[in-house]
């Protein structure tokens, strides 16, 4: 298997996505040919991670347009509106999903004078562009972020913000990969990330296959390691950053940020501009997905929790901006983010 992970790829007339639910035991692509099937792939976590969800969404829109390419413009537009709705309903927290829909919808609207066939081609080209740009953005974040890590740094990360969560390279793991590429010796501490185990299954897999030293811990061990001086920096990804710099990321991130603050360890968030939602003033307005209780009560078909117990399963939490040392973006680092600094970033 090549070193580069192609989380999603276009194959002649359909989309293929790595089935992240079965990694690392099995490596398999699943084929998608409509917006509804892509929405189901997002909902069921075949593809996950905010930027990868954005790319999948763009392809979902293009696939639907290709299906409708021989229809009248009324039928085409009606079909496309249905596609936007079905994609919008797949997962609520990652803003990249809504960002990709807005981007594809405006391209469509700019070309309404063309035939359905021509619009479909333009939308497919745009989806390829979203994917290509994602990798370039990750590379740019990587070079800014790499400078923040000292040679020999032990970097804790939560969830998977790697190549699998993007079109390639990764956001938080992209920073680590870029630092390694500059010759720094970086070792990774991967939180296992209960309950879906993205850290144990995906981050550990990505790092092991590239020979980047990685140590797996369960989520409740990070405080202990920090208190012993065994963590030099935290780098995580994000699903949505509010206008004031509050960060939504995988459940458990807030806990890590509080601990990092307690131990004076820098806490960085790798964050493409497409993940910043300036329409939302603060983190309390970010919708938090509640996932099936089965993810907490057991794994696959095995249940370890007592039958009848009530369960909560919020998939994300909010880390207040005051706990964020810096947002690593493709335009540079925003230290101690505030509304003002974020506005300036967009204006620069
Ligand atoms: O539920 P998931 O696996 O989609 O959650 C993913 C995360 O929380 C990632 O940290 C985030 O999307 C950033 S990915 C570059």
CSV table of C-alpha atoms and ligand atoms in Angstrom, one decimal:
chain,number,residue,atom,x,y,z
A,1,UNK,CA,0.0,0.0,0.0
A,2,UNK,CA,1.4,3.4,-0.9
A,3,UNK,CA,2.3,5.9,1.9
A,4,UNK,CA,-0.3,8.4,0.7
A,5,UNK,CA,-3.7,7.7,2.0
A,6,UNK,CA,-6.5,8.5,-0.5
A,7,UNK,CA,-9.5,8.9,1.8
A,8,UNK,CA,-11.7,9.6,-1.2
A,9,UNK,CA,-11.1,9.2,-4.9
A,10,UNK,CA,-13.0,9.7,-8.2
A,11,UNK,CA,-13.1,6.6,-10.4
A,12,UNK,CA,-14.4,7.3,-13.9
A,13,UNK,CA,-18.0,8.0,-13.0
A,14,UNK,CA,-18.3,7.4,-9.3
A,15,UNK,CA,-16.8,8.2,-5.9
A,16,UNK,CA,-14.9,5.7,-3.8
A,17,UNK,CA,-14.3,6.3,0.0
A,18,UNK,CA,-12.2,4.2,2.4
A,19,UNK,CA,-14.5,2.5,4.9
A,20,UNK,CA,-13.2,4.0,8.1
A,21,UNK,CA,-15.5,1.9,10.3
A,22,UNK,CA,-13.5,-1.2,9.6
A,23,UNK,CA,-10.0,0.2,9.8
A,24,UNK,CA,-7.5,-1.0,10.8
A,25,UNK,CA,-8.6,-4.6,10.6
A,26,UNK,CA,-9.7,-4.2,7.0
A,27,UNK,CA,-8.9,-1.8,4.2
A,28,UNK,CA,-11.7,-1.4,1.7
A,29,UNK,CA,-13.2,1.3,-0.6
A,30,UNK,CA,-17.0,1.7,-0.9
A,31,UNK,CA,-18.5,3.0,-4.1
A,32,UNK,CA,-21.0,6.0,-4.2
A,33,UNK,CA,-23.2,7.1,-7.0
A,34,UNK,CA,-25.7,9.6,-5.6
A,35,UNK,CA,-26.1,12.4,-3.0
A,36,UNK,CA,-28.2,10.2,-0.8
A,37,UNK,CA,-25.6,7.4,-0.8
A,38,UNK,CA,-22.9,9.9,0.1
A,39,UNK,CA,-25.1,11.3,2.9
A,40,UNK,CA,-25.5,7.8,4.3
A,41,UNK,CA,-21.7,7.3,4.1
A,42,UNK,CA,-21.2,10.5,6.1
A,43,UNK,CA,-24.0,9.7,8.6
A,44,UNK,CA,-22.7,6.1,9.2
A,45,UNK,CA,-19.0,7.4,9.5
A,46,UNK,CA,-17.6,5.6,6.5
A,47,UNK,CA,-16.1,9.0,6.0
A,48,UNK,CA,-15.6,11.4,8.9
A,49,UNK,CA,-13.5,14.3,10.0
A,50,UNK,CA,-14.6,17.8,9.0
A,51,UNK,CA,-12.5,18.5,5.8
A,52,UNK,CA,-13.2,14.9,4.5
A,53,UNK,CA,-16.9,15.4,5.1
A,54,UNK,CA,-16.6,18.7,3.1
A,55,UNK,CA,-14.9,16.9,0.2
A,56,UNK,CA,-17.4,14.0,0.2
A,57,UNK,CA,-20.3,16.5,0.2
A,58,UNK,CA,-18.9,18.3,-2.8
A,59,UNK,CA,-18.7,15.0,-4.7
A,60,UNK,CA,-22.2,14.1,-3.4
A,61,UNK,CA,-23.5,17.3,-5.1
A,62,UNK,CA,-21.6,16.5,-8.3
A,63,UNK,CA,-22.8,12.9,-8.4
A,64,UNK,CA,-26.4,14.1,-8.2
A,65,UNK,CA,-25.9,16.6,-10.9
A,66,UNK,CA,-24.5,13.8,-13.2
A,67,UNK,CA,-27.5,11.6,-12.5
A,68,UNK,CA,-29.7,14.5,-13.5
A,69,UNK,CA,-27.7,15.7,-16.5
A,70,UNK,CA,-30.3,14.7,-19.1
A,71,UNK,CA,-33.2,16.3,-17.4
A,72,UNK,CA,-35.0,19.7,-18.0
A,73,UNK,CA,-33.7,22.6,-16.0
A,74,UNK,CA,-36.8,22.5,-13.7
A,75,UNK,CA,-36.2,18.8,-12.9
A,76,UNK,CA,-32.5,19.4,-12.5
A,77,UNK,CA,-33.0,22.3,-10.0
A,78,UNK,CA,-35.6,20.3,-8.0
A,79,UNK,CA,-33.4,17.3,-7.9
A,80,UNK,CA,-30.4,19.4,-6.8
A,81,UNK,CA,-32.5,21.1,-4.0
A,82,UNK,CA,-33.4,17.6,-2.7
A,83,UNK,CA,-29.7,16.6,-2.8
A,84,UNK,CA,-28.7,19.7,-0.7
A,85,UNK,CA,-31.3,18.8,1.9
A,86,UNK,CA,-30.4,15.1,2.2
A,87,UNK,CA,-26.7,16.0,2.5
A,88,UNK,CA,-27.4,18.8,5.0
A,89,UNK,CA,-29.2,16.3,7.3
A,90,UNK,CA,-26.3,13.8,7.4
A,91,UNK,CA,-24.3,15.3,10.4
A,92,UNK,CA,-24.8,18.6,12.1
A,93,UNK,CA,-21.6,19.8,13.7
A,94,UNK,CA,-18.8,19.9,11.0
A,95,UNK,CA,-19.3,23.2,9.3
A,96,UNK,CA,-17.4,22.0,6.2
A,97,UNK,CA,-20.4,20.1,5.2
A,98,UNK,CA,-22.5,23.3,5.0
A,99,UNK,CA,-19.6,25.2,3.6
A,100,UNK,CA,-19.3,22.7,0.7
A,101,UNK,CA,-23.0,22.8,0.0
A,102,UNK,CA,-22.9,26.7,-0.2
A,103,UNK,CA,-19.8,26.6,-2.5
A,104,UNK,CA,-21.4,24.0,-4.9
A,105,UNK,CA,-24.7,25.8,-4.8
A,106,UNK,CA,-23.2,29.1,-5.8
A,107,UNK,CA,-21.2,27.5,-8.7
A,108,UNK,CA,-24.5,26.0,-9.8
A,109,UNK,CA,-26.3,29.3,-9.6
A,110,UNK,CA,-23.6,31.1,-11.5
A,111,UNK,CA,-24.1,28.8,-14.4
A,112,UNK,CA,-27.9,28.5,-14.7
A,113,UNK,CA,-27.9,29.7,-18.3
A,114,UNK,CA,-26.1,26.5,-19.3
A,115,UNK,CA,-27.6,23.0,-19.9
A,116,UNK,CA,-27.9,20.5,-17.1
A,117,UNK,CA,-25.2,18.5,-18.7
A,118,UNK,CA,-22.8,21.4,-18.7
A,119,UNK,CA,-23.6,22.3,-15.1
A,120,UNK,CA,-23.0,18.8,-14.0
A,121,UNK,CA,-19.5,18.9,-15.6
A,122,UNK,CA,-18.7,22.2,-13.9
A,123,UNK,CA,-19.8,20.8,-10.5
A,124,UNK,CA,-17.6,17.7,-10.9
A,125,UNK,CA,-14.6,20.0,-11.7
A,126,UNK,CA,-15.5,22.0,-8.6
A,127,UNK,CA,-15.5,18.9,-6.4
A,128,UNK,CA,-12.1,17.9,-7.8
A,129,UNK,CA,-10.9,21.5,-6.9
A,130,UNK,CA,-12.3,21.3,-3.3
A,131,UNK,CA,-10.3,18.0,-2.9
A,132,UNK,CA,-7.1,19.4,-4.4
A,133,UNK,CA,-7.3,22.7,-2.4
A,134,UNK,CA,-7.9,20.7,0.8
A,135,UNK,CA,-4.5,19.0,0.5
A,136,UNK,CA,-2.8,22.3,-0.4
A,137,UNK,CA,-4.4,24.0,2.7
A,138,UNK,CA,-3.3,21.1,4.9
A,139,UNK,CA,0.3,21.5,3.6
A,140,UNK,CA,0.2,25.3,4.3
A,141,UNK,CA,-1.1,24.7,7.8
A,142,UNK,CA,1.5,22.0,8.2
A,143,UNK,CA,4.4,24.4,7.4
A,144,UNK,CA,3.1,27.0,9.8
A,145,UNK,CA,2.4,24.5,12.6
A,146,UNK,CA,5.7,22.6,12.2
A,147,UNK,CA,7.6,25.7,13.4
A,148,UNK,CA,5.7,25.5,16.7
A,149,UNK,CA,7.0,22.1,17.5
A,150,UNK,CA,10.5,21.7,19.0
A,151,UNK,CA,12.8,18.9,17.8
A,152,UNK,CA,12.1,15.9,20.1
A,153,UNK,CA,8.6,17.2,21.0
A,154,UNK,CA,6.0,14.7,22.4
A,155,UNK,CA,2.7,15.8,21.0
A,156,UNK,CA,-0.6,14.7,22.3
A,157,UNK,CA,-3.5,14.5,19.9
A,158,UNK,CA,-7.2,13.6,20.3
A,159,UNK,CA,-9.4,11.8,17.8
A,160,UNK,CA,-8.1,11.6,14.2
A,161,UNK,CA,-7.3,14.8,12.4
A,162,UNK,CA,-5.1,13.0,9.9
A,163,UNK,CA,-5.1,12.1,6.2
A,164,UNK,CA,-8.2,10.1,6.9
A,165,UNK,CA,-10.1,13.1,8.2
A,166,UNK,CA,-9.2,15.2,5.1
A,167,UNK,CA,-8.4,14.7,1.4
A,168,UNK,CA,-4.8,14.0,2.5
A,169,UNK,CA,-1.9,15.0,4.8
A,170,UNK,CA,-4.3,15.9,7.6
A,171,UNK,CA,-4.7,19.0,9.8
A,172,UNK,CA,-3.3,18.1,13.3
A,173,UNK,CA,-1.4,15.1,12.0
A,174,UNK,CA,-0.5,17.3,9.0
A,175,UNK,CA,1.4,19.6,11.4
A,176,UNK,CA,3.1,16.5,12.8
A,177,UNK,CA,3.9,15.1,9.4
A,178,UNK,CA,5.3,18.5,8.2
A,179,UNK,CA,7.5,18.8,11.3
A,180,UNK,CA,8.8,15.3,10.7
A,181,UNK,CA,9.5,16.2,7.0
A,182,UNK,CA,11.7,19.1,8.2
A,183,UNK,CA,13.8,16.5,10.1
A,184,UNK,CA,12.5,17.0,13.6
A,185,UNK,CA,12.0,13.9,15.7
A,186,UNK,CA,8.4,14.1,16.9
A,187,UNK,CA,6.6,11.4,18.9
A,188,UNK,CA,2.9,11.2,19.1
A,189,UNK,CA,0.6,10.4,22.1
A,190,UNK,CA,-2.7,9.3,20.7
A,191,UNK,CA,-5.8,9.4,22.9
A,192,UNK,CA,-7.9,6.4,22.1
A,193,UNK,CA,-11.0,8.7,21.8
A,194,UNK,CA,-13.9,7.0,23.3
A,195,UNK,CA,-16.5,5.9,22.2
A,196,UNK,CA,-15.7,5.6,18.5
A,197,UNK,CA,-12.0,5.0,18.9
A,198,UNK,CA,-10.8,7.2,16.1
A,199,UNK,CA,-7.4,7.6,18.0
A,200,UNK,CA,-6.8,3.9,18.6
A,201,UNK,CA,-8.0,2.8,15.2
A,202,UNK,CA,-7.2,5.6,12.8
A,203,UNK,CA,-4.5,7.9,14.3
A,204,UNK,CA,-2.5,5.0,15.5
A,205,UNK,CA,-2.8,3.3,12.1
A,206,UNK,CA,-1.7,6.4,10.2
A,207,UNK,CA,1.4,7.0,12.4
A,208,UNK,CA,2.5,3.3,12.6
A,209,UNK,CA,2.4,2.9,8.8
A,210,UNK,CA,4.7,5.9,8.4
A,211,UNK,CA,7.0,4.9,11.2
A,212,UNK,CA,6.2,8.1,13.2
A,213,UNK,CA,6.6,7.0,16.9
A,214,UNK,CA,3.2,6.8,18.5
A,215,UNK,CA,2.0,5.7,21.9
A,216,UNK,CA,-1.6,4.9,22.5
A,217,UNK,CA,-3.3,5.9,25.8
A,218,UNK,CA,-6.9,5.7,27.0
A,219,UNK,CA,-8.5,9.1,27.3
A,220,UNK,CA,-8.3,9.2,31.1
A,221,UNK,CA,-4.4,8.9,31.1
A,222,UNK,CA,-3.5,12.3,29.6
A,223,UNK,CA,-3.7,14.2,32.9
A,224,UNK,CA,-1.3,11.8,34.5
A,225,UNK,CA,1.2,12.0,31.6
A,226,UNK,CA,1.0,15.8,31.6
A,227,UNK,CA,1.5,15.9,35.4
A,228,UNK,CA,4.7,13.9,34.9
A,229,UNK,CA,6.1,16.3,32.2
A,230,UNK,CA,5.6,13.8,29.4
A,231,UNK,CA,3.6,16.0,27.1
A,232,UNK,CA,5.2,19.0,25.3
A,233,UNK,CA,2.3,20.2,23.2
A,234,UNK,CA,-1.2,19.3,22.2
A,235,UNK,CA,-2.4,19.6,18.6
A,236,UNK,CA,-6.0,18.8,17.7
A,237,UNK,CA,-8.3,19.4,14.7
A,238,UNK,CA,-11.8,21.0,14.8
A,239,UNK,CA,-15.2,20.6,13.4
A,240,UNK,CA,-16.3,24.2,13.7
A,241,UNK,CA,-14.8,27.3,15.3
A,242,UNK,CA,-17.2,30.1,16.3
A,243,UNK,CA,-16.5,33.8,15.4
A,244,UNK,CA,-14.9,34.3,18.9
A,245,UNK,CA,-12.5,31.4,18.6
A,246,UNK,CA,-14.4,28.8,20.7
A,247,UNK,CA,-13.6,25.4,19.3
A,248,UNK,CA,-15.9,22.4,18.7
A,249,UNK,CA,-14.0,19.2,18.4
A,250,UNK,CA,-14.4,15.5,19.3
A,251,UNK,CA,-15.8,14.8,22.7
A,252,UNK,CA,-13.0,14.9,25.3
A,253,UNK,CA,-11.1,17.7,23.6
A,254,UNK,CA,-12.3,20.2,26.3
A,255,UNK,CA,-11.0,17.9,29.0
A,256,UNK,CA,-7.5,17.8,27.3
A,257,UNK,CA,-7.5,21.7,26.9
A,258,UNK,CA,-8.3,22.2,30.6
A,259,UNK,CA,-5.5,19.8,31.6
A,260,UNK,CA,-3.1,21.4,29.2
A,261,UNK,CA,-3.9,24.8,30.7
A,262,UNK,CA,-3.3,23.5,34.2
A,263,UNK,CA,0.1,22.2,33.2
A,264,UNK,CA,1.2,25.1,31.0
A,265,UNK,CA,1.3,23.0,27.9
A,266,UNK,CA,0.5,24.8,24.6
A,267,UNK,CA,-2.8,23.7,23.1
A,268,UNK,CA,-3.0,24.3,19.4
A,269,UNK,CA,-5.9,23.8,17.0
A,270,UNK,CA,-5.3,23.1,13.3
A,271,UNK,CA,-8.1,24.9,11.6
A,272,UNK,CA,-8.6,25.6,7.9
A,273,UNK,CA,-10.5,28.8,7.2
A,274,UNK,CA,-13.4,26.7,5.9
A,275,UNK,CA,-13.9,25.4,9.5
A,276,UNK,CA,-14.4,28.9,10.9
A,277,UNK,CA,-18.1,29.8,11.1
A,278,UNK,CA,-18.3,33.5,11.6
A,279,UNK,CA,-22.2,33.4,11.6
A,280,UNK,CA,-22.0,31.9,15.0
A,281,UNK,CA,-20.9,34.3,17.8
A,282,UNK,CA,-19.7,31.7,20.4
A,283,UNK,CA,-19.4,28.0,20.9
A,284,UNK,CA,-22.6,27.7,22.8
A,285,UNK,CA,-24.5,28.2,19.5
A,286,UNK,CA,-22.7,25.3,17.7
A,287,UNK,CA,-25.0,22.3,17.3
A,288,UNK,CA,-23.7,19.2,19.0
A,289,UNK,CA,-24.5,15.9,17.5
A,290,UNK,CA,-25.9,13.2,19.8
A,291,UNK,CA,-25.0,9.8,18.4
A,292,UNK,CA,-26.5,6.4,19.1
A,293,UNK,CA,-26.2,5.1,22.7
A,294,UNK,CA,-24.9,1.8,21.4
A,295,UNK,CA,-21.5,3.4,20.8
A,296,UNK,CA,-21.2,3.9,24.6
A,297,UNK,CA,-22.8,0.7,25.9
A,298,UNK,CA,-20.5,-1.6,24.0
A,299,UNK,CA,-18.6,-2.2,20.7
A,300,UNK,CA,-20.1,-3.6,17.6
A,301,UNK,CA,-22.5,-6.3,18.7
A,302,UNK,CA,-21.1,-6.7,22.2
A,303,UNK,CA,-22.7,-4.8,25.1
A,304,UNK,CA,-20.8,-4.4,28.3
A,305,UNK,CA,-23.0,-1.8,30.0
A,306,UNK,CA,-25.9,-2.8,32.3
A,307,UNK,CA,-29.1,-3.4,30.4
A,308,UNK,CA,-31.6,-0.5,31.0
A,309,UNK,CA,-29.0,2.2,32.0
A,310,UNK,CA,-29.7,5.6,30.5
A,311,UNK,CA,-26.9,6.9,28.3
A,312,UNK,CA,-25.6,10.2,26.8
A,313,UNK,CA,-23.5,10.3,23.7
A,314,UNK,CA,-22.6,13.9,22.7
A,315,UNK,CA,-20.1,13.5,19.9
A,316,UNK,CA,-18.4,16.9,20.3
A,317,UNK,CA,-17.6,19.4,23.0
A,318,UNK,CA,-16.6,23.1,23.1
A,319,UNK,CA,-13.2,24.4,24.2
A,320,UNK,CA,-13.5,28.1,25.1
A,321,UNK,CA,-11.1,30.3,23.1
A,322,UNK,CA,-9.3,31.4,26.3
A,323,UNK,CA,-7.9,27.8,26.5
A,324,UNK,CA,-6.5,27.9,22.9
A,325,UNK,CA,-2.9,28.9,22.6
A,326,UNK,CA,-3.2,29.3,18.9
A,327,UNK,CA,-5.3,28.4,15.8
A,328,UNK,CA,-3.0,27.1,13.1
A,329,UNK,CA,-4.6,28.2,9.8
A,330,UNK,CA,-3.4,28.2,6.1
A,331,UNK,CA,-2.8,31.9,6.5
A,332,UNK,CA,-0.7,31.7,9.7
A,333,UNK,CA,-1.1,31.3,13.4
A,334,UNK,CA,-3.8,33.2,15.4
A,335,UNK,CA,-2.5,33.3,18.9
A,336,UNK,CA,-5.1,33.6,21.7
A,337,UNK,CA,-7.9,33.9,19.2
A,338,UNK,CA,-10.6,36.6,19.7
A,339,UNK,CA,-13.4,37.8,17.4
A,340,UNK,CA,-11.2,40.7,16.4
A,341,UNK,CA,-8.2,38.6,15.4
A,342,UNK,CA,-10.5,36.2,13.5
A,343,UNK,CA,-12.1,39.0,11.5
A,344,UNK,CA,-8.6,40.4,10.8
A,345,UNK,CA,-7.5,37.0,9.5
A,346,UNK,CA,-10.3,36.9,7.0
A,347,UNK,CA,-9.6,40.5,5.9
A,348,UNK,CA,-5.8,39.9,5.5
B,1,LIG,O1,-16.8,12.3,14.6
B,1,LIG,P1,-15.7,12.5,13.8
B,1,LIG,O2,-14.7,11.4,13.7
B,1,LIG,O3,-16.1,13.0,12.4
B,1,LIG,O4,-14.9,13.7,14.5
B,1,LIG,C1,-13.7,14.2,13.9
B,1,LIG,C2,-13.1,15.2,14.7
B,1,LIG,O5,-13.5,15.6,15.8
B,1,LIG,C3,-11.8,15.8,14.1
B,1,LIG,O6,-10.9,16.2,15.1
B,1,LIG,C4,-12.2,17.1,13.3
B,1,LIG,O7,-13.2,16.8,12.4
B,1,LIG,C5,-11.1,17.6,12.6
B,1,LIG,S1,-10.5,16.6,11.3
B,1,LIG,C6,-9.2,17.3,10.5
